[in-house]
Coordinates of N, CA and C in Angstrom, one line a residue:
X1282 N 0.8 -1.2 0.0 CA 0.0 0.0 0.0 C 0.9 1.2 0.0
X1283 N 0.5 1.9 -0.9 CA 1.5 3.6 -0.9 C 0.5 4.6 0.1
X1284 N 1.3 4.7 1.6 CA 0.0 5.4 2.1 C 0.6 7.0 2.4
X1285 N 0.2 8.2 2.0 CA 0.8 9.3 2.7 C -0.1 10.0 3.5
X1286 N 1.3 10.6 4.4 CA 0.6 11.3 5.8 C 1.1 12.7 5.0
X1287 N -0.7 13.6 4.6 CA -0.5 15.1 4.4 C 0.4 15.8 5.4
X1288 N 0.7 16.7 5.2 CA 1.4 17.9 5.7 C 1.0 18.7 6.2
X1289 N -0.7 18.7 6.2 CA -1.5 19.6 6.7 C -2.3 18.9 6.7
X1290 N -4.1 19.2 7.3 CA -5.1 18.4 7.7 C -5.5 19.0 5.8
X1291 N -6.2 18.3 4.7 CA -7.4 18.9 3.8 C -8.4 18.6 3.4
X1292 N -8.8 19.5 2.8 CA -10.5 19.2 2.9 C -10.5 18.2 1.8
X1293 N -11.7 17.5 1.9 CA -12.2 16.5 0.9 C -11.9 17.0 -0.5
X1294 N -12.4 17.8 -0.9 CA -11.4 18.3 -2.5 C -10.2 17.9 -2.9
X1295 N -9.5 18.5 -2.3 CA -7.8 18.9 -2.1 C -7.3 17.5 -1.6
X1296 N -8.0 17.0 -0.8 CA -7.3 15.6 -1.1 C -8.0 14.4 -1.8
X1297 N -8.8 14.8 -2.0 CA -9.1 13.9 -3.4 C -8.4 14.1 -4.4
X1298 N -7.8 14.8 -5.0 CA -6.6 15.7 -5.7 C -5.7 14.8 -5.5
X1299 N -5.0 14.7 -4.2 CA -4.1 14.2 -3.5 C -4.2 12.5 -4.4
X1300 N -5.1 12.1 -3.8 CA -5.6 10.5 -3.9 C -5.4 10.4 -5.7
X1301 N -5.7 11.1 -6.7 CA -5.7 11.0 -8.1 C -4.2 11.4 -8.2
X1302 N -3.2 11.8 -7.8 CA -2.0 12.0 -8.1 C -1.4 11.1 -7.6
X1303 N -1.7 10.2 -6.5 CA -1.3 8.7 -6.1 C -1.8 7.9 -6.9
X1304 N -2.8 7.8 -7.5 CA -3.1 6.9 -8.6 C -2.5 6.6 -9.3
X1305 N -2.2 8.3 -9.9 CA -1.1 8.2 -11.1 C 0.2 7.5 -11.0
X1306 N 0.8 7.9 -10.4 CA 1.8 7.4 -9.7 C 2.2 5.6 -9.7
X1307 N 0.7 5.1 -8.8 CA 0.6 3.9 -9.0 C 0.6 3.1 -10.2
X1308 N -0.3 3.5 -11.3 CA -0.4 2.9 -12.3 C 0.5 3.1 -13.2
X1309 N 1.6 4.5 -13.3 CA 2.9 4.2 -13.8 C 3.9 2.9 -13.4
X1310 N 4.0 2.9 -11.9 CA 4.5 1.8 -11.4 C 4.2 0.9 -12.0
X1311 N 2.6 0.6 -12.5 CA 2.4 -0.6 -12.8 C 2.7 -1.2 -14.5
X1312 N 3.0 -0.2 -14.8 CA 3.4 -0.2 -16.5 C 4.5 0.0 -16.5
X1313 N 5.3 -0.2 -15.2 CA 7.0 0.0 -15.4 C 7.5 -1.3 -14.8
X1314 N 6.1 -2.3 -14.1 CA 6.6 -3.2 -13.8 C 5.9 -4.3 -15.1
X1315 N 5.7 -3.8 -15.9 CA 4.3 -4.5 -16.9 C 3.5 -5.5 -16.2
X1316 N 2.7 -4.9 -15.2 CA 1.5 -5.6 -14.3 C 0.2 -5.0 -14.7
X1317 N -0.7 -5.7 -14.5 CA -2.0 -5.3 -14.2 C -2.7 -5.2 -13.1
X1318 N -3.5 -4.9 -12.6 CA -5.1 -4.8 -11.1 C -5.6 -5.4 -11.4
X1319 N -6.3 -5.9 -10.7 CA -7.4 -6.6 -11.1 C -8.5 -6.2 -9.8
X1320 N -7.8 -5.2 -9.0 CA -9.1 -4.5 -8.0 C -8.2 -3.6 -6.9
X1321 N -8.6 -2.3 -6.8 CA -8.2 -1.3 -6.0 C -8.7 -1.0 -4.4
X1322 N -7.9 -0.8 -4.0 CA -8.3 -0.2 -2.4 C -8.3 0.8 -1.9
X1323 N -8.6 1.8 -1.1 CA -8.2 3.0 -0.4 C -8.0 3.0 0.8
X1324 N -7.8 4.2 1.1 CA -7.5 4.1 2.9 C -8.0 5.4 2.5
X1325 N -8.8 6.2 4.1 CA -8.7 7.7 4.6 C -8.5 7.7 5.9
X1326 N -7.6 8.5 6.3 CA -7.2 8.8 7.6 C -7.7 10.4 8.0
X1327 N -8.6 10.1 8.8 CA -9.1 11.9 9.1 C -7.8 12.4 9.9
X1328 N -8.3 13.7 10.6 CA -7.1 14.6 11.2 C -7.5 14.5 12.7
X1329 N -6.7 14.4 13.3 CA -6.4 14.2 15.1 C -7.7 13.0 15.1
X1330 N -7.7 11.9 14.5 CA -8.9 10.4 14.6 C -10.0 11.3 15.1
X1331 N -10.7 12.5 14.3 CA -12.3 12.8 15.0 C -12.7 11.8 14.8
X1332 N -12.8 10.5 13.7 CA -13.6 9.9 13.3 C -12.7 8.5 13.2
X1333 N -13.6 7.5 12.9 CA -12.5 6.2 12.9 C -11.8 6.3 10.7
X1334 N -10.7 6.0 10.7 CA -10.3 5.4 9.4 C -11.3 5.3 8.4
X1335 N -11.2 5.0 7.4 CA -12.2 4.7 6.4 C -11.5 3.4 5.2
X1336 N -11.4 2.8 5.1 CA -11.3 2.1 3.6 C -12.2 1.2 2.9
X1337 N -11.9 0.7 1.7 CA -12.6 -0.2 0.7 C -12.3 -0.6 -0.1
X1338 N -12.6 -1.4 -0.8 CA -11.8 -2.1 -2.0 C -12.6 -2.2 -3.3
X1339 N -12.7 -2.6 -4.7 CA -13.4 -2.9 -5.2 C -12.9 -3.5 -6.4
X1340 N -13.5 -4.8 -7.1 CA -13.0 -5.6 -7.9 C -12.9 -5.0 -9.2
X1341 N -11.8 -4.9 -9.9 CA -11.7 -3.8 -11.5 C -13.3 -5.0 -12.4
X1342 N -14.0 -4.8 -13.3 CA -14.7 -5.4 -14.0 C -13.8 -6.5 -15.4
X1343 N -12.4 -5.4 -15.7 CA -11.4 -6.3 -16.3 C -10.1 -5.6 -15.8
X1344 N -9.2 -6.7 -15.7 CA -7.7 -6.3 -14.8 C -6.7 -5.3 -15.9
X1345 N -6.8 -4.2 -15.2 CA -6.0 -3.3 -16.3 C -4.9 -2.4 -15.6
X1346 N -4.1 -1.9 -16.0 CA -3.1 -0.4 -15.5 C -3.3 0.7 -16.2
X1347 N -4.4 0.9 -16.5 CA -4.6 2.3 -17.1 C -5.5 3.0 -16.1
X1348 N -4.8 4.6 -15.7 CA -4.8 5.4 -15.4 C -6.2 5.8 -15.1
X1349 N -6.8 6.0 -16.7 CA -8.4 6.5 -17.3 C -9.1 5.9 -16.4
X1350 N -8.9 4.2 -16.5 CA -10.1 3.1 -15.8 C -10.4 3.1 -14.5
X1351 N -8.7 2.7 -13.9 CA -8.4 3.0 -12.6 C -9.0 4.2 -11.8
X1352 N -9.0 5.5 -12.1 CA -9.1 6.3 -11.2 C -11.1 6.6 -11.7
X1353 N -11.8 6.4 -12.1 CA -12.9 6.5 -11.7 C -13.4 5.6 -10.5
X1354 N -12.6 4.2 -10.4 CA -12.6 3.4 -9.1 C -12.6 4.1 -8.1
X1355 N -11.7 4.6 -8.0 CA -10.8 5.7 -7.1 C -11.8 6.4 -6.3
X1356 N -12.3 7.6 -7.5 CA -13.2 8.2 -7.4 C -14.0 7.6 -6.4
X1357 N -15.1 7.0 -7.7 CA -16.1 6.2 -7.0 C -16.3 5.6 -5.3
X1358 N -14.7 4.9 -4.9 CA -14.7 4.8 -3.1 C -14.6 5.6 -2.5
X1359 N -13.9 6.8 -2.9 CA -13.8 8.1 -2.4 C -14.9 8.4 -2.4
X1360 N -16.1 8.6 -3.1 CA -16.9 9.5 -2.8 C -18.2 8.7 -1.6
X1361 N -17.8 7.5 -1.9 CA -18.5 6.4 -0.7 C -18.2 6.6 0.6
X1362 N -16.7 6.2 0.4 CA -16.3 6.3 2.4 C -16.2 7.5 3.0
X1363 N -16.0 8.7 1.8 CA -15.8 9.7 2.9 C -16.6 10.5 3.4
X1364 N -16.2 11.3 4.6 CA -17.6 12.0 5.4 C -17.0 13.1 5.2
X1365 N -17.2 14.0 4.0 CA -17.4 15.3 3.9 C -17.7 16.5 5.1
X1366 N -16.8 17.5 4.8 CA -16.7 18.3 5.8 C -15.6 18.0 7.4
X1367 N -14.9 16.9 7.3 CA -13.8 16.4 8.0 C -12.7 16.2 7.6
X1368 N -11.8 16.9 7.9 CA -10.4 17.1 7.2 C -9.6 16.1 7.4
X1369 N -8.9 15.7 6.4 CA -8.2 14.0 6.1 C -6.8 14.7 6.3
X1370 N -6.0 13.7 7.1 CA -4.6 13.7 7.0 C -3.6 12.9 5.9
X1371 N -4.5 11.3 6.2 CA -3.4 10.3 5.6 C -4.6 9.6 4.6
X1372 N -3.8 9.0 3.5 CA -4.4 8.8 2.2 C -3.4 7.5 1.6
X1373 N -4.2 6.2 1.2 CA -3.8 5.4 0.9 C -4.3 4.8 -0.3
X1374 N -3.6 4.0 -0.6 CA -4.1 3.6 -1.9 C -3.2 2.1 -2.5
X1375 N -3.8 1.3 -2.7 CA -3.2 -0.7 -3.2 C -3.7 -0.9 -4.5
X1376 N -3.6 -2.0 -4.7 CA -3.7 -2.7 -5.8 C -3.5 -4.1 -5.9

């Protein structure tokens, strides 16, 4: 898991931001190791634990390393697990 601890607490925006430049990241890795996914995870870590953790996982439909496919996944658990309006520290992301 590539997990990073922000530098500051931010808002759901700005680190969703955060989470899509870890993507990218990821799925270069994965075209540099010539691999594929075949299902993604996340992690959210709020700021000072107001709240407990958050993650999830979900099965790709077909096992790919592209970028495009990948990060609507992304998206998608993002917009599930998080509780908007609670500022996220740490941000993770597997494959």
């Amino acid at each position: 898991m590539k997990l990073k601890i922000l530098f500051s607490d931010y808002e759901t925006e700005k680190a969703k931001l955060v989470l899509q430049e870890m993507t990218l990241t990821a799925c270069q890795e994965l075209l540099k190791r010539k691999v594929i996914a075949n299902s993604v995870s996340i992690y959210v870590g709020y700021s000072k634990d107001t709240i407990k953790p958050a993650g999830s996982s979900i099965k790709l439909k077909n096992a790919t390393s592209s970028y495009n496919i990948i990060s609507k996944y992304v998206d998608y658990l993002f917009d599930k697990i998080v509780v908007s309006g609670i500022l996220i520290r740490r941000l993770g992301i597997s494959f």
